[in-house]
Coordinates of C-alpha atoms in Angstrom, one line a residue:
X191 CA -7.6 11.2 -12.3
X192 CA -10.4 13.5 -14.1
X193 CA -9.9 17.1 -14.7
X194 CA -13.2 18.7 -15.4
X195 CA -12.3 21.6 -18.3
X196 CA -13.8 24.9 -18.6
X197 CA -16.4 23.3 -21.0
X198 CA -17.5 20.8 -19.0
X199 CA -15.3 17.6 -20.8
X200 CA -13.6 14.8 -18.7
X201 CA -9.9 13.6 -19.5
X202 CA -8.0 11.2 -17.3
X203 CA -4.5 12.7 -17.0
X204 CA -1.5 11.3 -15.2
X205 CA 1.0 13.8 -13.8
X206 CA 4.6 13.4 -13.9
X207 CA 6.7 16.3 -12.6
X208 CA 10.1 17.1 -13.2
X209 CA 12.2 20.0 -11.7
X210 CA 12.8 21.2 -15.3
X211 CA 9.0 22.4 -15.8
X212 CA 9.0 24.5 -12.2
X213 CA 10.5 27.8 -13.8
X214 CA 7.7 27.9 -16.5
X215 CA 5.1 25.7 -15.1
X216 CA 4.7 23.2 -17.6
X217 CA 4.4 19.6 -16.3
X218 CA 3.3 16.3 -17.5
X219 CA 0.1 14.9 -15.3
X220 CA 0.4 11.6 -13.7
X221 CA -1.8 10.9 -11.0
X222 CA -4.7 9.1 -9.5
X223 CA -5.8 12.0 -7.2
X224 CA -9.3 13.7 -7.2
X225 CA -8.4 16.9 -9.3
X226 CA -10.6 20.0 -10.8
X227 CA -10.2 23.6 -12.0
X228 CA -12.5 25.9 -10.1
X229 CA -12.7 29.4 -10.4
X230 CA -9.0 29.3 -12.5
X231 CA -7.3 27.6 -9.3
X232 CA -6.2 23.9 -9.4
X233 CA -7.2 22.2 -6.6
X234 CA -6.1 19.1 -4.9
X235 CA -7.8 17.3 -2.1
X236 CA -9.9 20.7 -1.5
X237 CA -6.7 23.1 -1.4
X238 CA -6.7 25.4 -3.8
X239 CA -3.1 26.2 -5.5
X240 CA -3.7 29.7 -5.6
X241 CA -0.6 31.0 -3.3
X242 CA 0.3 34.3 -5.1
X243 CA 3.7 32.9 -6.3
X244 CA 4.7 31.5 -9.6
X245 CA 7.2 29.0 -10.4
X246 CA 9.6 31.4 -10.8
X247 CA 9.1 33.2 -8.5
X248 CA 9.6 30.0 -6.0
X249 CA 12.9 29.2 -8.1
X250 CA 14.2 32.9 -7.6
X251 CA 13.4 32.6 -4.0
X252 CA 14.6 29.3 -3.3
X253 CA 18.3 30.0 -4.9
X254 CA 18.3 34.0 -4.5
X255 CA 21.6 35.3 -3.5
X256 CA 19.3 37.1 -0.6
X257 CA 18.8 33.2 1.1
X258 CA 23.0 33.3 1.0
X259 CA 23.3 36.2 2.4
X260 CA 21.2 35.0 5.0
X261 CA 23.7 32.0 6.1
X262 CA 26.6 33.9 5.1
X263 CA 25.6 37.2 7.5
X264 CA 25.7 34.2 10.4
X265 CA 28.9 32.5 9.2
X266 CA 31.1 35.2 8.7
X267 CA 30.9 36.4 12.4
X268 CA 32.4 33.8 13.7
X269 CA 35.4 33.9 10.9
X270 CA 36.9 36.7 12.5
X271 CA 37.5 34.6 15.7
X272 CA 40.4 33.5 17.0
X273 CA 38.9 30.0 17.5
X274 CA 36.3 28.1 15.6
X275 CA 33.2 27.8 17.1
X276 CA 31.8 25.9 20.1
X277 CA 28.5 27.2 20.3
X278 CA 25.9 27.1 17.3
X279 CA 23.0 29.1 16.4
X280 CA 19.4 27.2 16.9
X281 CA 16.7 30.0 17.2
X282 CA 15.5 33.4 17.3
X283 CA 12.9 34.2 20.5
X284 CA 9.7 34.9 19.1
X285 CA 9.5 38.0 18.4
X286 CA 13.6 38.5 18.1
X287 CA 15.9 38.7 15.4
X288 CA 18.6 37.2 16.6
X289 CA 19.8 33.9 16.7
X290 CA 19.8 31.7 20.5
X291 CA 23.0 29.5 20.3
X292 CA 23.4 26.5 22.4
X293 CA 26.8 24.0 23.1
X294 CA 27.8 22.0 20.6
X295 CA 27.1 18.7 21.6
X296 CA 23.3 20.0 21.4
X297 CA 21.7 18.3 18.9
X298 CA 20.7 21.0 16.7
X299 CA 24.4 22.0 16.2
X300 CA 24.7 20.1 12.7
X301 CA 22.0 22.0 11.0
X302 CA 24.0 25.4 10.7
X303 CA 27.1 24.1 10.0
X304 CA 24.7 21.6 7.3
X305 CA 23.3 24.9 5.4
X306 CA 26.5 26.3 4.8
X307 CA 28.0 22.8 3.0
X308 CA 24.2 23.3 0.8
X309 CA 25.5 26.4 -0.4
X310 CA 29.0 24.9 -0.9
X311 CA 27.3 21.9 -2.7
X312 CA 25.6 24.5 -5.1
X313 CA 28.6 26.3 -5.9
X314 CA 30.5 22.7 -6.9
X315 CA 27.5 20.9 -8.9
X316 CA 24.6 23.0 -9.7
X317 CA 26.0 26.9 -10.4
X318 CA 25.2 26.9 -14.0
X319 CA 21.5 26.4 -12.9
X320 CA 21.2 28.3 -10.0
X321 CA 22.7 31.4 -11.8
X322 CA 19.5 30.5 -14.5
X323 CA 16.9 29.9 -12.1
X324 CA 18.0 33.2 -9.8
X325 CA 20.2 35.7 -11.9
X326 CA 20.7 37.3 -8.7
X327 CA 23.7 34.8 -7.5
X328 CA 26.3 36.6 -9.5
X329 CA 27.6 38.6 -6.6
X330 CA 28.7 35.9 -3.6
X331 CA 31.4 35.2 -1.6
X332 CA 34.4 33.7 -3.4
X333 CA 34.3 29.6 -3.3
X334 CA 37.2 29.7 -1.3
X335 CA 36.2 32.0 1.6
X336 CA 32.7 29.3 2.0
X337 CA 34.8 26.4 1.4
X338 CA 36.9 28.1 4.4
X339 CA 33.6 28.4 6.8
X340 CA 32.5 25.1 5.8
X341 CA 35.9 23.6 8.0
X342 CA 35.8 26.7 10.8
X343 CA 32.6 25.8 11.7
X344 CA 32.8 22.0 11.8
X345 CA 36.4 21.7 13.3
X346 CA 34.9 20.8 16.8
X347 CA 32.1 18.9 15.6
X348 CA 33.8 16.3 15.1
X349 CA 34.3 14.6 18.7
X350 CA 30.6 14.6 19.0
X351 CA 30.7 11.7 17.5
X352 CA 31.6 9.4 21.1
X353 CA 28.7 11.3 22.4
X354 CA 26.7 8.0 23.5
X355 CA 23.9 9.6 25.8
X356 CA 21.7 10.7 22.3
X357 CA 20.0 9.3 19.1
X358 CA 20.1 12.7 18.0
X359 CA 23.8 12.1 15.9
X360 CA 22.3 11.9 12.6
X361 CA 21.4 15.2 13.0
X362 CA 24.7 16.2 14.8
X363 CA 27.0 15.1 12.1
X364 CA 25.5 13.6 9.0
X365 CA 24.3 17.2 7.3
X366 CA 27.8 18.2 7.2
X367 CA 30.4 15.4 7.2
X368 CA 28.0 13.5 4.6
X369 CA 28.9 16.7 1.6
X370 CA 32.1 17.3 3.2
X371 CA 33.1 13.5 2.5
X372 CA 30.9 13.8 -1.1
X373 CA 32.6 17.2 -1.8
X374 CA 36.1 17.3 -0.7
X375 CA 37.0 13.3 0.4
X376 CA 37.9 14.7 3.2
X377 CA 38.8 11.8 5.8
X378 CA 38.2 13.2 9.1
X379 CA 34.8 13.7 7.8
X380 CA 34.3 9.7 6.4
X381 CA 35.5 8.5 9.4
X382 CA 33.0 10.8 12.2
X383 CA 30.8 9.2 10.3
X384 CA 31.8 6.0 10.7
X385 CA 32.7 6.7 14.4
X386 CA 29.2 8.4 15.1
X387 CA 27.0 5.4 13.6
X388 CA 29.1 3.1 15.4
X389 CA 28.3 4.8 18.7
X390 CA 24.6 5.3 18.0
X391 CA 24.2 1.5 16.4
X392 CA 25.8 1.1 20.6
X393 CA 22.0 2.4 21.7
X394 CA 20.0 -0.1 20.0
X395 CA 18.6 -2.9 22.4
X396 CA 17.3 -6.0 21.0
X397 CA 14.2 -7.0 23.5
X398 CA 12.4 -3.4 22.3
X399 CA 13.7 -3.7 19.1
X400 CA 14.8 -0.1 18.6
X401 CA 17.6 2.6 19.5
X402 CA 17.0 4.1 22.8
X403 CA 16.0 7.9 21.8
X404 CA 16.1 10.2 25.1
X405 CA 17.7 8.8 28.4
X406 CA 15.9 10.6 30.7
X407 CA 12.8 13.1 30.1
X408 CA 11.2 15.4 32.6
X409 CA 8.0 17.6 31.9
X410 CA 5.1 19.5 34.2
X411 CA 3.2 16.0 33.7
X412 CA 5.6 12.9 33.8
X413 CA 9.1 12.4 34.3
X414 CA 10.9 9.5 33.0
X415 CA 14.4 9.6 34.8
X416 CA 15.9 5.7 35.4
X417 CA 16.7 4.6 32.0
X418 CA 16.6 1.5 33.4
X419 CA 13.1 1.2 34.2
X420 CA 11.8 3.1 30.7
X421 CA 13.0 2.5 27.5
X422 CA 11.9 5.8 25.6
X423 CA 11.4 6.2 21.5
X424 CA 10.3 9.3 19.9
X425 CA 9.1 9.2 16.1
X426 CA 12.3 11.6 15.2
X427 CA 14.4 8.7 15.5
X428 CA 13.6 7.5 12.1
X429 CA 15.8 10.4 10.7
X430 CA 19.0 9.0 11.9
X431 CA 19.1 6.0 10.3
X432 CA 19.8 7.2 6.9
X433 CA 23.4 8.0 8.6
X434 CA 23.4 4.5 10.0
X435 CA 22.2 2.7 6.5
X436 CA 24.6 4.8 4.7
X437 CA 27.7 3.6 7.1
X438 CA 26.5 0.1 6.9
X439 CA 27.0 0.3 3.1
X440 CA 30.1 1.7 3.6
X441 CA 31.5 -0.5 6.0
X442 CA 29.2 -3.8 4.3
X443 CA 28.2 -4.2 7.9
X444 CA 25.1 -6.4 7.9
X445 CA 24.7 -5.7 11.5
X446 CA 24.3 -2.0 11.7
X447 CA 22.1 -2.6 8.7
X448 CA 20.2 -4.5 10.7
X449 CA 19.9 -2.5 13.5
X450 CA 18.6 0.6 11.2
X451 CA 15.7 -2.0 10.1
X452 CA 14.5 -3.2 13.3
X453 CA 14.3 0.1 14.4
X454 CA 12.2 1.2 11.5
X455 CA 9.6 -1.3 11.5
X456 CA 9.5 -0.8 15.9
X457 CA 8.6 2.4 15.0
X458 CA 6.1 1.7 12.2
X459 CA 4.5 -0.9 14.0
X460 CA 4.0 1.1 17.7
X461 CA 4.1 5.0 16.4
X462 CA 1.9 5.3 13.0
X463 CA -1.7 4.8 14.0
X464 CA -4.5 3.6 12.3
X465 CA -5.3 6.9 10.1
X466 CA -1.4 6.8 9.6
X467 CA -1.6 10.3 11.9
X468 CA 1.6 9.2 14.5
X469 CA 2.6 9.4 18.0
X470 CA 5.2 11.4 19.1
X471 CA 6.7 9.4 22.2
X472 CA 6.4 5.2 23.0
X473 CA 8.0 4.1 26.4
X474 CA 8.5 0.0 26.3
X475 CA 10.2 -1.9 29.8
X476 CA 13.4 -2.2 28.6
X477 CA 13.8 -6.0 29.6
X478 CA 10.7 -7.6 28.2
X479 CA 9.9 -5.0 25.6
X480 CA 6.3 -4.7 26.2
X481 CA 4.7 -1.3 25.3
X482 CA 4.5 0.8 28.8
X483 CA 2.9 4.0 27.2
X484 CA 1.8 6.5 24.3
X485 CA 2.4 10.1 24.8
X486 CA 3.4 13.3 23.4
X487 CA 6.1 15.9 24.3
X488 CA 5.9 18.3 22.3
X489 CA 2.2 18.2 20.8
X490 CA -0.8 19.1 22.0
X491 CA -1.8 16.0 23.4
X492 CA -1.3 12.2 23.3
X493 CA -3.8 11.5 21.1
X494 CA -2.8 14.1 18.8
X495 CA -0.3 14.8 15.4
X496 CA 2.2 16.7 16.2
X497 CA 2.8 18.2 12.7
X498 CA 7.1 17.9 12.8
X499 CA 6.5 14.6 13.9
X500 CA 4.2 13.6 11.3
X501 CA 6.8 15.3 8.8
X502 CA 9.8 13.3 10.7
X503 CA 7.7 10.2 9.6
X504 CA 7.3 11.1 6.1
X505 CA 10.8 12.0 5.2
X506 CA 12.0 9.5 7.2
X507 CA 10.6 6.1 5.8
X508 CA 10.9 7.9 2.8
X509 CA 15.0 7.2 3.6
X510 CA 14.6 3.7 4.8
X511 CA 12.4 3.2 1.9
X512 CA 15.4 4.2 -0.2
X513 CA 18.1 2.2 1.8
X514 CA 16.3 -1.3 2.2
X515 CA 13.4 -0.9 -1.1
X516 CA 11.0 -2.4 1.0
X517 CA 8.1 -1.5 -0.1
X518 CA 6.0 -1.3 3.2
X519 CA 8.3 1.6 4.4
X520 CA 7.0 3.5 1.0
X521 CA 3.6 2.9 1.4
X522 CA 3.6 4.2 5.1
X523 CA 5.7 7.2 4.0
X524 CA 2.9 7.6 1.6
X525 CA 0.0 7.0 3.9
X526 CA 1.8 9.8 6.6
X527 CA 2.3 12.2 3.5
X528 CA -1.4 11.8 2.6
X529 CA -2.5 12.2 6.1
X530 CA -0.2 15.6 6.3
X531 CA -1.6 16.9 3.1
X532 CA -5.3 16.1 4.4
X533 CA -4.8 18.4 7.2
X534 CA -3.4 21.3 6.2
X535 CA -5.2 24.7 5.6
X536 CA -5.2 26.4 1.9
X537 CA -1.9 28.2 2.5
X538 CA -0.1 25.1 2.8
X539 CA 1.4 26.0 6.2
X540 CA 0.9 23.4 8.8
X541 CA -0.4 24.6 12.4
X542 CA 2.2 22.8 15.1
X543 CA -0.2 20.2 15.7
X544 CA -2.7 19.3 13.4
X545 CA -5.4 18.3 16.0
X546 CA -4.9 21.9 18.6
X547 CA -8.4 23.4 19.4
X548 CA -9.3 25.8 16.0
X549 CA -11.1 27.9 18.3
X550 CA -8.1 30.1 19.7
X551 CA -5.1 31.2 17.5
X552 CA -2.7 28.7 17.2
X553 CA 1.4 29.2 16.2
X554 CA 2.3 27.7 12.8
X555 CA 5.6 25.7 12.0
X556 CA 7.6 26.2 9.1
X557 CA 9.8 23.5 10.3
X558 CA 6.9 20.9 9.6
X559 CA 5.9 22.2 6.1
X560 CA 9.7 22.3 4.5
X561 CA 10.8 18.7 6.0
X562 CA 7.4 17.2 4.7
X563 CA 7.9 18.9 1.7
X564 CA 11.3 17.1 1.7
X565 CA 10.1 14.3 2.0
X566 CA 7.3 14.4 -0.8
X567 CA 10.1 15.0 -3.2
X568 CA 11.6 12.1 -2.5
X569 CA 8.9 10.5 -2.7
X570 CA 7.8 11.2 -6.1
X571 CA 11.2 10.8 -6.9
X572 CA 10.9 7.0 -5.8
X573 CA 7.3 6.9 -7.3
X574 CA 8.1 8.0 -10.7
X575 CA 11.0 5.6 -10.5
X576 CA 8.4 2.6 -10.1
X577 CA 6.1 3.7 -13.1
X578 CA 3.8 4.8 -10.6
X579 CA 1.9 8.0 -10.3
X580 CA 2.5 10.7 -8.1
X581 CA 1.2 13.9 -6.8
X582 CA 3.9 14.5 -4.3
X583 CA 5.6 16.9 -6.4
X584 CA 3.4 19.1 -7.0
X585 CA 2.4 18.9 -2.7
X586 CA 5.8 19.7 -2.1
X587 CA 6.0 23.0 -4.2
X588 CA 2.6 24.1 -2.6
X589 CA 3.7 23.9 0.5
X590 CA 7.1 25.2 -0.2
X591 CA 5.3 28.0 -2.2
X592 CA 3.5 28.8 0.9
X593 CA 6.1 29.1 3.1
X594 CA 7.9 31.6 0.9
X595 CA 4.6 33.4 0.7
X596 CA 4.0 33.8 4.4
X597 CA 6.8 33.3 6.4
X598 CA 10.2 34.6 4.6
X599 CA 11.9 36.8 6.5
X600 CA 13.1 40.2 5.6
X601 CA 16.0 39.4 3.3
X602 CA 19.8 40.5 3.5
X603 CA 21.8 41.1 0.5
X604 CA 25.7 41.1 -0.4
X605 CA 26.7 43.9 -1.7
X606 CA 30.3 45.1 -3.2
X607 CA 33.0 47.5 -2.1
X608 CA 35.3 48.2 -4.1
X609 CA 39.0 49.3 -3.4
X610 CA 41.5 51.1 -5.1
X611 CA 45.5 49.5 -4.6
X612 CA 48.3 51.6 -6.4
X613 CA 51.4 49.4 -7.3
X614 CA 55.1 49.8 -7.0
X615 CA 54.8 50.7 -11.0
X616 CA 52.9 53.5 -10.0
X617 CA 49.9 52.1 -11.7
X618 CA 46.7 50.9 -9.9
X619 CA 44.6 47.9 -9.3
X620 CA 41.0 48.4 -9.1
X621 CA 40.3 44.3 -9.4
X622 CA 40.1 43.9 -5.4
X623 CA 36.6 43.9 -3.6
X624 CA 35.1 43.0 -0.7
X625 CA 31.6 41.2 -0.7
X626 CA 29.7 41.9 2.7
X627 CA 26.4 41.4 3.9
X628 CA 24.1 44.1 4.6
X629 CA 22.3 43.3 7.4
X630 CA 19.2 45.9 8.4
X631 CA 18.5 46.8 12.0
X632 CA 15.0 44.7 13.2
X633 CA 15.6 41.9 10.6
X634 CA 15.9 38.4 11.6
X635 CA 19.2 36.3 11.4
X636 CA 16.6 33.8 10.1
X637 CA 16.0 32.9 6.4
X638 CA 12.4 31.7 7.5
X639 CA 9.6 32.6 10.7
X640 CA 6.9 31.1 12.0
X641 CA 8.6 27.7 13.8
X642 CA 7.7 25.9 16.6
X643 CA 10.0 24.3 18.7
X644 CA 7.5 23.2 21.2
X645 CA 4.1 24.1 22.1
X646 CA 2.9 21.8 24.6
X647 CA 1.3 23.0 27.4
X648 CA 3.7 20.8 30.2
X649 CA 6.4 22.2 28.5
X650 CA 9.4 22.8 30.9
X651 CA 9.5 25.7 28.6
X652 CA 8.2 26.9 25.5
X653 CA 8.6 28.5 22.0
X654 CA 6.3 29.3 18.8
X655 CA 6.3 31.2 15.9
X656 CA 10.0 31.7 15.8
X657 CA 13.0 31.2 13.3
X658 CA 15.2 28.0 13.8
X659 CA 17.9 26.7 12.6
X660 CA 16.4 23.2 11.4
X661 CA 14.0 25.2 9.6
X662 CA 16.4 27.2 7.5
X663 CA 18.2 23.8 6.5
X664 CA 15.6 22.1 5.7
X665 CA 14.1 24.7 3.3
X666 CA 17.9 24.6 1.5
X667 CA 17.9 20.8 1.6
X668 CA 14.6 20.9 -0.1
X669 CA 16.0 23.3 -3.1
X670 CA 18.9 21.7 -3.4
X671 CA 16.9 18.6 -3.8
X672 CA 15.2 20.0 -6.2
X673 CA 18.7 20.8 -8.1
X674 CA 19.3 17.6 -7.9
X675 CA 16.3 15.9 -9.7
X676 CA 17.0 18.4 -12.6
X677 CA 20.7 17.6 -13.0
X678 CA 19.9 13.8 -12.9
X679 CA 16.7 14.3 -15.7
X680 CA 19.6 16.2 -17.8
X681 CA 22.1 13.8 -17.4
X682 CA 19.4 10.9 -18.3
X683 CA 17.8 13.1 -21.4
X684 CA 21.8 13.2 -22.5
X685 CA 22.7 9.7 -22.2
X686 CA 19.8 9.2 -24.4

């Protein structure tokens, strides 16, 4: 890679980029990729990095007590019920501020219920850093009381796990019962995972090669309604099967294992095209397994990239790639990332579907930009671990960066009330407090806008530039990711 210096010299860098040089900026260059300095902005395949946020100003958004109190202002409505929760928050209307809920055995009911164990997860193993990186977190909930929400708001969760009419179970159970099973051992947890993988390994049928995704689907255009006739697959799929490797490891269960694999490569070989942009939906005859059909359902047409499913792609062969070490699932995870980055404008923000008409004004989608940004960091992550070079770190803050930028939402802040309790002995104890949420009329529930659920114009129904719940985890999993890279440089620079 050649940077081209204010004098005019050439040096060939590489780029190697650890979590531990995002607060001050300093990082070690790695990487083959065209790079240059123009005008004081670094710029990488023609986007320039000159978002108006600093890395630590990215570090006290991601981990700001505000992003909490975001979750928290959600959570702690439903602690004062009588009965846990059966219906989950997935998005505001656009234009609204507050959150949509559906059933739970929708499959966006994980994601809430997934954020909260995130905070959780920072509390256990990363407060020391997240106190350093956002002074802020001092004043929170006690561990306890979120320790408390985490269970309230999973308690019924757990018989989704027989659900056997979706693929959509990774999503339903894995980014909760995964950290309560890493946090707490807690049993019920391990085994809905178990129970859920088992039932979703149930969808897979040999001849196609794959895990049925939807049984039936029904838009303006075509319906697909005899699952017997249509066997459909949609490019999300892929992120399920880091539940389903992670039970087969558990359970040494070549078969499931297996299954996961097969399903991977169906998808690699029928939904990532040529430029690696991908297809959304593939319908295959379910008996001979012969490819029926390409189309889209939620992009703007068949020939199109819908942007969340060219960021399912990426972080999702980024997790087979992780399970199985092949290295073809890396290199398409690469190819899809690159492809992403290619298309996206100088804020970073991906438009819902990368190939829409520029002509009109078209909706963004958050949700796109913080799962591929997800995804990049694992892929450096596995890059860097190969002695190979990588620029996916640096992507993945850009983007991140420009989310925060543009589409944060008003925030909401704990603050402190403190209470005076006199005692038998006459003296008093001022030590009790309440932490609550201030919550401002007009402000979203949402930690980010500017989703997109769906956009596509034969749409039963549709919604852009909104907040959503998948969003909101994703942007957590993504910090938390990044709290994880640091603790594990750490822990290598100390065994040393």
């Amino acid at each position: 890679m050649t940077i081209n210096s204010s004098n005019g010299a050439v040096a060939e860098v590489r780029l190697v980029t650890s979590s531990r040089g995002i607060r001050d900026g300093s990082h070690k260059w790695q990487t083959d990729e065209k790079f240059s300095r123009q005008n004081g902005d670094v710029m990488y395949s023609g986007i320039p990095d000159n978002i108006a946020m600093s890395h630590e100003s990215l570090l006290d958004t991601l981990y700001s007590s505000k992003v909490y109190a975001k979750i928290w202002n959600v959570a702690s409505q439903a602690l004062t019920k009588s009965q846990p929760p059966v219906l989950h928050p997935e998005y505001t209307k656009p234009g609204g501020t507050e959150y949509v809920y559906r059933e739970l055995d929708f499959w966006t009911s994980g994601f809430f219920p997934g954020s909260l164990y995130l905070l959780l997860e920072r509390e256990r193993r990363y407060k020391s850093t997240v106190l350093n990186w956002a002074p802020d977190t001092t004043i929170t909930p006690h561990q306890m009381q979120l320790e408390f929400a985490c269970k309230w708001w999973t308690v019924n969760l757990h018989q989704n796990a027989y659900l056997a009419t979706t693929h959509d179970l990774g999503f339903m159970i894995f980014p909760w019962a995964q950290k309560a099973w890493e946090l707490n051992r807690d049993q019920d947890a391990y085994d809905t995972i178990i129970q859920a993988s088992e039932t979703l390994a149930s969808r897979y049928v040999a001849r196609v090669g794959a895990i049925r995704s939807w049984d039936t689907c029904i838009t303006k255009r075509y319906a697909f309604t005899d699952p017997q006739k249509d066997f459909l697959l949609v490019i999300d799929n892929m992120m399920n099967l880091d539940m389903l490797f992670w039970a087969a490891s558990e359970l040494n269960d070549k078969e499931m294992y297996q299954i996961a694999v097969n399903h991977a490569r169906t998808t690699q070989q029928f939904h990532v095209r040529k430029d690696f942009s991908t297809t959304h939906l593939t319908v295959f005859d379910p008996d001979t397994g012969a490819l029926k059909s390409k189309l889209t359902n939620q992009g703007f047409n068949d020939n199109s990239s819908w942007t969340r499913g060219q960021a399912w792609a990426i972080a999702g062969f980024m997790q087979t790639y992780n399970w199985t070490q092949d290295i073809s699932f890396l290199e398409t995870a690469q190819s899809c990332a690159d492809y992403f980055w290619g298309q996206l404008p100088a804020n970073g923000i991906p438009l819902w579907d990368f190939n829409a008409p520029k002509d009109i004004q078209q909706p963004p989608d958050t949700s796109a930009a913080v799962v591929a940004s997800y995804g990049m960091l694992l892929m450096h992550e596995a890059l860097i671990g190969r002695n190979q070079p990588s620029a996916y770190f640096d992507r993945a803050l850009h983007i991140l960066k420009g989310v925060c930028s543009i589409h944060l939402n008003m925030p909401d802040e704990f603050v402190v009330s403190l209470s005076k309790i006199d005692t038998a002995e006459m003296a008093s104890d001022n030590s009790q407090h309440e932490v609550r949420v201030r919550h401002g009329n007009g402000i979203p529930e949402t930690i980010l806008g500017g989703a997109t659920i769906n956009n596509y114009e034969f749409a039963p129904r549709r919604w852009a530039n909104h907040g959503l719940v998948y969003a909101d985890y994703y942007f957590l999993l993504a910090g938390n990711k990044l709290l994880e890279m640091d603790s594990m440089e750490s822990a290598t620079k100390n065994a040393i």
